[in-house]
Short mmCIF file of C-alpha atoms in Angstrom, two decimals:
data_model
loop_
_atom_site.label_atom_id
_atom_site.label_comp_id
_atom_site.label_asym_id
_atom_site.label_seq_id
_atom_site.Cartn_x
_atom_site.Cartn_y
_atom_site.Cartn_z
CA MET A 492 -13.39 -41.33 117.29
CA LYS A 493 -11.96 -42.92 113.93
CA LYS A 494 -12.24 -46.47 115.19
CA THR A 495 -15.79 -46.02 116.47
CA THR A 496 -16.99 -44.36 113.21
CA ILE A 497 -15.58 -47.19 111.18
CA PHE A 498 -17.25 -49.86 113.23
CA ARG A 499 -20.79 -48.07 113.11
CA LEU A 500 -20.45 -47.87 109.21
CA LEU A 501 -19.67 -51.67 109.15
CA ILE A 502 -22.54 -52.43 111.55
CA THR A 503 -24.97 -50.27 109.18
CA ALA A 504 -23.76 -52.16 106.17
CA LEU A 505 -24.61 -55.47 107.57
CA ILE A 506 -28.05 -54.18 108.43
CA PHE A 507 -28.77 -53.02 105.14
CA ILE A 508 -27.46 -56.40 103.57
CA SER A 509 -29.89 -58.41 105.86
CA ALA A 510 -32.89 -56.22 104.80
CA ALA A 511 -32.11 -55.66 101.27
CA LYS A 512 -33.29 -59.09 99.79
CA SER A 513 -36.82 -58.00 99.87
CA GLN A 514 -36.29 -54.74 97.79
CA ALA A 515 -36.10 -53.88 94.09
CA GLN A 516 -32.93 -54.45 92.22
CA TYR A 517 -29.87 -52.35 93.35
CA SER A 518 -26.57 -52.99 94.77
CA ILE A 519 -24.77 -52.32 98.12
CA GLY A 520 -21.17 -52.25 98.99
CA ILE A 521 -18.32 -50.91 100.62
CA ARG A 522 -15.00 -49.18 99.61
CA GLY A 523 -11.93 -47.95 101.20
CA GLY A 524 -8.69 -46.09 100.21
CA VAL A 525 -6.40 -43.16 100.53
CA ASN A 526 -6.91 -39.38 100.22
CA PHE A 527 -4.24 -36.84 99.09
CA ALA A 528 -5.76 -33.75 100.58
CA ASP A 529 -4.58 -30.12 100.76
CA PHE A 530 -5.75 -26.55 100.90
CA GLN A 531 -6.05 -24.68 97.60
CA PRO A 532 -5.15 -22.04 96.64
CA GLY A 533 -2.30 -21.72 99.29
CA THR A 534 -2.67 -18.12 100.40
CA ILE A 535 -0.53 -18.19 103.57
CA PHE A 536 1.78 -21.12 102.87
CA GLU A 537 2.25 -23.46 99.81
CA TYR A 538 0.63 -26.35 101.30
CA ASP A 539 1.67 -29.76 100.75
CA THR A 540 -0.48 -32.94 100.54
CA ARG A 541 -1.70 -34.73 103.72
CA ILE A 542 -2.29 -38.35 103.19
CA GLY A 543 -5.32 -39.88 105.06
CA ALA A 544 -7.80 -42.71 104.97
CA ASN A 545 -11.27 -42.95 103.35
CA VAL A 546 -14.03 -45.61 103.97
CA ALA A 547 -17.51 -45.56 102.73
CA LEU A 548 -20.86 -47.55 102.30
CA LEU A 549 -22.26 -47.95 98.89
CA PHE A 550 -25.99 -47.83 97.43
CA ASN A 551 -26.27 -48.03 93.71
CA LYS A 552 -29.70 -47.93 92.01
CA PRO A 553 -29.34 -48.40 88.20
CA ILE A 554 -31.27 -45.92 85.95
CA ASN A 555 -30.72 -48.00 82.88
CA PRO A 556 -27.98 -50.50 81.77
CA ILE A 557 -25.16 -47.79 81.63
CA LEU A 558 -26.32 -45.22 84.14
CA SER A 559 -26.76 -45.38 87.89
CA ILE A 560 -27.08 -43.15 90.88
CA GLN A 561 -24.46 -44.11 93.73
CA VAL A 562 -24.82 -42.64 97.24
CA GLU A 563 -21.62 -43.28 99.37
CA PRO A 564 -21.99 -42.22 103.25
CA GLY A 565 -18.58 -42.53 104.68
CA PHE A 566 -15.52 -41.05 106.91
CA SER A 567 -12.69 -39.44 105.29
CA GLN A 568 -9.61 -37.83 106.94
CA ARG A 569 -8.54 -34.53 105.21
CA GLY A 570 -6.28 -31.48 105.94
CA ALA A 571 -2.86 -30.27 104.81
CA GLN A 572 0.70 -29.73 105.69
CA TYR A 573 3.45 -27.18 105.35
CA GLU A 574 7.15 -26.47 105.99
CA THR A 575 8.69 -22.91 106.37
CA SER A 576 12.31 -22.06 106.92
CA GLY A 577 14.45 -18.82 106.75
CA GLU A 578 17.99 -17.48 107.53
CA GLY A 579 19.70 -14.23 107.90
CA PRO A 580 22.22 -12.19 109.80
CA LEU A 581 21.51 -10.73 113.27
CA ASN A 582 23.93 -8.85 115.20
CA GLY A 583 26.94 -10.45 113.32
CA SER A 584 25.53 -14.05 113.80
CA ILE A 585 23.23 -16.14 111.68
CA LEU A 586 19.73 -16.74 112.76
CA SER A 587 17.86 -19.75 111.09
CA SER A 588 14.40 -21.00 111.76
CA LYS A 589 12.08 -23.93 110.60
CA GLU A 590 8.71 -24.92 111.03
CA THR A 591 6.54 -27.74 110.05
CA GLY A 592 2.72 -28.26 110.46
CA LYS A 593 0.00 -30.64 109.80
CA PHE A 594 -3.73 -29.86 109.76
CA LEU A 595 -5.99 -32.86 110.74
CA SER A 596 -9.58 -33.04 110.46
CA ASN A 597 -12.03 -35.92 110.21
CA PHE A 598 -15.45 -35.75 108.10
CA ILE A 599 -18.55 -37.55 107.68
CA GLU A 600 -18.99 -37.28 103.93
CA LEU A 601 -21.91 -37.89 101.48
CA PRO A 602 -21.14 -38.08 97.85
CA ILE A 603 -24.15 -38.43 95.37
CA LEU A 604 -22.91 -39.32 92.16
CA LEU A 605 -24.25 -40.15 88.51
CA GLN A 606 -22.16 -42.74 87.48
CA TRP A 607 -21.67 -44.01 83.64
CA LYS A 608 -20.63 -47.45 83.05
CA PRO A 609 -19.62 -48.36 79.33
CA ARG A 610 -18.46 -51.97 78.67
CA ILE A 611 -14.90 -52.47 77.89
CA GLY A 612 -14.72 -56.00 76.87
CA ILE A 613 -15.09 -58.30 80.03
CA LEU A 614 -14.62 -55.08 82.09
CA GLU A 615 -16.83 -52.17 83.00
CA GLY A 616 -15.64 -48.49 82.91
CA ILE A 617 -16.64 -45.95 85.54
CA VAL A 618 -17.12 -42.37 85.02
CA SER A 619 -18.44 -40.45 88.22
CA ILE A 620 -19.69 -37.05 88.91
CA GLY A 621 -21.72 -35.40 91.48
CA PRO A 622 -21.97 -33.20 94.54
CA GLU A 623 -20.65 -34.15 98.11
CA LEU A 624 -21.27 -32.93 101.31
CA ARG A 625 -19.19 -33.03 104.50
CA TYR A 626 -19.47 -32.44 108.25
CA ARG A 627 -16.44 -32.50 110.31
CA VAL A 628 -16.45 -34.49 113.41
CA GLY A 629 -14.59 -33.18 116.40
CA LYS A 630 -12.15 -30.14 116.03
CA MET A 631 -9.54 -29.40 113.42
CA LYS A 632 -6.08 -29.85 114.95
CA LEU A 633 -2.84 -28.43 114.13
CA LYS A 634 0.30 -30.75 114.94
CA TYR A 635 3.49 -28.66 114.62
CA THR A 636 7.37 -28.59 115.20
CA SER A 637 9.24 -25.17 115.60
CA LYS A 638 13.09 -24.77 115.82
CA ILE A 639 15.14 -21.58 115.94
CA THR A 640 18.95 -21.75 115.96
CA TYR A 641 21.29 -18.62 116.58
CA ASP A 642 24.99 -18.60 116.25
CA GLY A 643 25.02 -22.43 115.92
CA GLU A 644 22.94 -22.83 118.98
CA VAL A 645 19.42 -23.98 119.40
CA THR A 646 17.57 -21.14 121.11
CA LYS A 647 14.01 -22.87 120.60
CA ASP A 648 13.01 -26.32 119.85
CA GLU A 649 9.21 -27.35 120.50
CA SER A 650 6.43 -29.49 119.29
CA GLY A 651 2.64 -29.91 120.01
CA LYS A 652 -0.79 -30.47 118.82
CA VAL A 653 -3.43 -27.77 119.41
CA ASN A 654 -7.23 -27.42 118.62
CA LEU A 655 -8.16 -24.73 116.35
CA GLU A 656 -11.33 -23.05 117.32
CA GLY A 657 -11.31 -20.05 115.07
CA GLY A 658 -9.91 -19.60 111.54
CA PHE A 659 -9.34 -22.82 109.88
CA GLY A 660 -11.29 -24.62 112.63
CA GLU A 661 -14.44 -22.37 112.49
CA ARG A 662 -16.42 -24.12 109.96
CA THR A 663 -17.79 -27.51 110.49
CA PHE A 664 -19.83 -28.07 107.25
CA ASP A 665 -18.44 -28.26 103.82
CA TYR A 666 -19.52 -28.86 100.25
CA GLY A 667 -18.02 -29.21 96.86
CA LEU A 668 -18.08 -31.48 93.51
CA ALA A 669 -16.31 -34.76 93.00
CA GLY A 670 -15.30 -36.45 89.66
CA GLY A 671 -13.26 -39.55 88.83
CA ALA A 672 -12.84 -42.29 86.73
CA GLY A 673 -12.21 -46.10 87.21
CA ILE A 674 -12.56 -49.62 86.05
CA ALA A 675 -14.74 -52.70 87.36
CA TYR A 676 -14.60 -56.38 86.95
CA PRO A 677 -18.05 -57.88 87.33
CA ALA A 678 -18.08 -61.23 88.64
CA ARG A 679 -20.92 -63.72 88.99
CA SER A 680 -22.39 -62.52 92.17
CA PHE A 681 -20.31 -59.26 92.83
CA LYS A 682 -18.37 -56.65 91.43
CA ILE A 683 -14.74 -55.37 92.33
CA PHE A 684 -13.85 -51.99 91.26
CA ALA A 685 -10.95 -49.39 91.57
CA GLU A 686 -11.44 -45.69 91.17
CA ALA A 687 -9.55 -42.26 91.28
CA ARG A 688 -11.53 -39.09 91.99
CA TYR A 689 -10.68 -35.46 92.50
CA HIS A 690 -12.51 -33.56 95.22
CA LEU A 691 -13.30 -29.84 94.33
CA GLY A 692 -14.29 -28.09 97.77
CA LEU A 693 -16.48 -25.02 97.27
CA ARG A 694 -16.87 -23.66 100.46
CA PRO A 695 -14.04 -21.49 101.78
CA LEU A 696 -12.38 -22.57 105.11
CA VAL A 697 -12.03 -18.95 105.95
CA GLU A 698 -14.17 -16.52 104.23
CA GLU A 699 -11.61 -13.87 103.96
CA LEU A 700 -8.85 -16.29 102.54
CA LYS A 701 -10.81 -17.94 99.83
CA MET A 702 -9.05 -21.21 100.66
CA HIS A 703 -10.90 -24.79 100.13
CA ASN A 704 -10.66 -28.38 100.92
CA ARG A 705 -9.36 -30.20 97.92
CA GLY A 706 -7.25 -33.04 96.71
CA ALA A 707 -7.38 -36.63 95.09
CA SER A 708 -8.25 -39.91 96.41
CA ILE A 709 -8.11 -43.58 95.32
CA HIS A 710 -9.97 -46.52 96.46
CA LEU A 711 -10.89 -50.11 95.84
CA GLY A 712 -14.28 -51.58 96.55
CA VAL A 713 -16.79 -54.16 96.29
CA LEU A 714 -20.61 -53.95 95.08
CA VAL A 715 -23.04 -56.64 95.70
CA PRO A 716 -26.46 -56.98 93.71
CA MET A 717 -29.56 -57.26 95.88
CA GLY A 718 -33.33 -58.05 95.30
CA ASN A 719 -34.75 -59.32 92.29
#
């Protein structure tokens, strides 16, 4: 699924590039980077960051010399991970337990961003803000390990991966806000840029828990002016 989605995005990019020369001035491009995703606030566990990939096509339309609208259909890996442990006496011996888990989810995402691009010498600043929509592809998965030790002996040691049908895996559509800042280097026929963003999920994963998909991301990309 991941390779197929990325391949389709790249093919779409080539189609738009070949068709764009007859259109009015705008830029198209591609970006790729890393997500640092988690669930916030942590109402069941204190969740840790899950690291995943992101990739997107870019369509940028200037409003004036320093403002533009950028639409970014893409693919993103999100989720979170956790670790719990405990120890205590039981019938004169010590019972200890440890469990780790990682929630895995993949999304087709659509940020629609207003960008402010002030000149900074030969460079160009980037400040982005706007809404983003997400649609989960496939089921959310939980990859886990669980180990219980009693009186120094392991009584349970298992691991696996399960599909989540309800709970965290119930909702496929998500939405929120994205905002970030970065820097770009305009070359003669293209523009290279780097940007960091924060993603503020606004739809609860589960209504009763009020937890959301949130986290930061960083990415590198290139934009190519098209048209006249």
